[in-house]
Amino acid sequence: MNNLSSGNIKAMNTMAINAYCDQLIEITSLNQLMALTIPEQPVYILGEGSNTLFVDSKTPTLIRPNIIGVKVSETNTHFHLNVGAGENWHQLVQYTVANNMFGLENLALIPGSVGAAPVQNIGAYGVEFANFCHSVEWFDFETSEQLELPVAQCQFSYRDSIFKQALKGKGVITSVNLSLPKKWQPVLTYAGLNELNDTATAEQVMNKVIDIRNSKLPDPKQLANVGSFFKNPVVTQSVFNKLQAQYPDIPFYSQGEDQIKLAAGWLIDQAGLKGYRQGDAAVHQKQALVLVNFGGATGQDIAALAELVVETVAKKFAVTLEPEVRIVGEHGERLLIKSESQCLNQ
Ligand code: EPU
């Protein structure tokens, strides 16, 4: 039997938005998925709700994959882990480090479930999920079959994957297969980590990442938020040259030919919006890329603030910010702003 219920999903999204779900389907096994009659669209797959903004008073039908379990095997060179989509990501990171399987430590404290990790290719402090992904097991609603997608087919890029694009709404991730090389070196390229040296242990790196995150990013249990609200925008070299001429201190990260990534947090901060508050919706005081809900904000309030941020940054820098979070209305996923397609970043 599927675990079918309905109710308010405030406790199921870290932005603490009040919204009502008529059909909430909790899945704890592959057998349950196979027996499931996929409801009429729209359907939205919800993990721990740490990257979703519900903007209407109702949600679409929600499917929550709660398949748990971690299986570990090893070869001479690698540890292989099969991890159920319903496991908590940070607990997995802690488990691997405690058991001398290294690599995931830079991704500590990222909120959310393991099944959500491939969807937006979570990343932090110089490491991405894709770096350790061997394959993703995905259940296809149309054929009722589970497929194993090798990493090359997952189309991972910055905060993006096939699960957010061509496969969106067509199935659900059931587990991920990770491959952690036994030969390990710490990744200390990110500014805050380079005070550690090459002899740092994975545990030290993990603890440092936890300290940095705690110092900048609000704990959703204390102040509701969904992490970075926008992606760091990527602009062309010519757009960047003009910006740099005007703002010599602008942080940037070269992405290869003609692609420069900017820091959205810096743009929002320089646009004067850090700490800006409209009712209970606000731009976080310590990291302008994070929008927060002081308690009473609706999804529409947060979306209105996000629109103001996009417009203000576009006016000042002629750069278009795009949401990193997924915006979900009663009828499924949608864009934040209808004019979003007019991107200024070329
Ligand atoms: N900055 C400001 N003001 C701010 C925020 C940032 O000037 O209010 C500047 C910083 O001084 C720095 C630059 O902007 O020069 C970048 O800031 P930071 O290092 O804090 O990282 P980020 O680019 O804002 C990204 C990820 C985070 C990830 C960190 C560390 C995205 C959208 N965000 O943030 O991921 O933890 O790098 O790797 O790529 C998330 O996805 O939810 C998330 C938190």
Tab-separated table of C-alpha atoms in Angstrom, residues 9 24 27 36 44 65 97 138 148 168 183 220 223 246 270 328:
chain	number	residue	atom	x	y	z
A	9	ILE	CA	3.260	20.938	4.298
A	24	LEU	CA	0.886	13.351	-0.554
A	27	ILE	CA	7.206	5.908	-1.035
A	36	LEU	CA	1.671	3.063	-7.865
A	44	TYR	CA	6.195	17.218	-7.873
A	65	PRO	CA	10.720	9.116	-1.933
A	97	VAL	CA	34.100	10.325	7.033
A	138	TRP	CA	15.773	6.277	-11.485
A	148	GLU	CA	20.530	2.927	-13.944
A	168	LYS	CA	11.631	16.433	-14.908
A	183	LYS	CA	43.593	7.549	-2.820
A	220	PRO	CA	16.698	26.600	8.605
A	223	LEU	CA	15.528	31.022	10.487
A	246	GLN	CA	33.322	49.833	-13.582
A	270	GLN	CA	26.419	45.864	-3.789
A	328	VAL	CA	6.320	25.392	-7.335
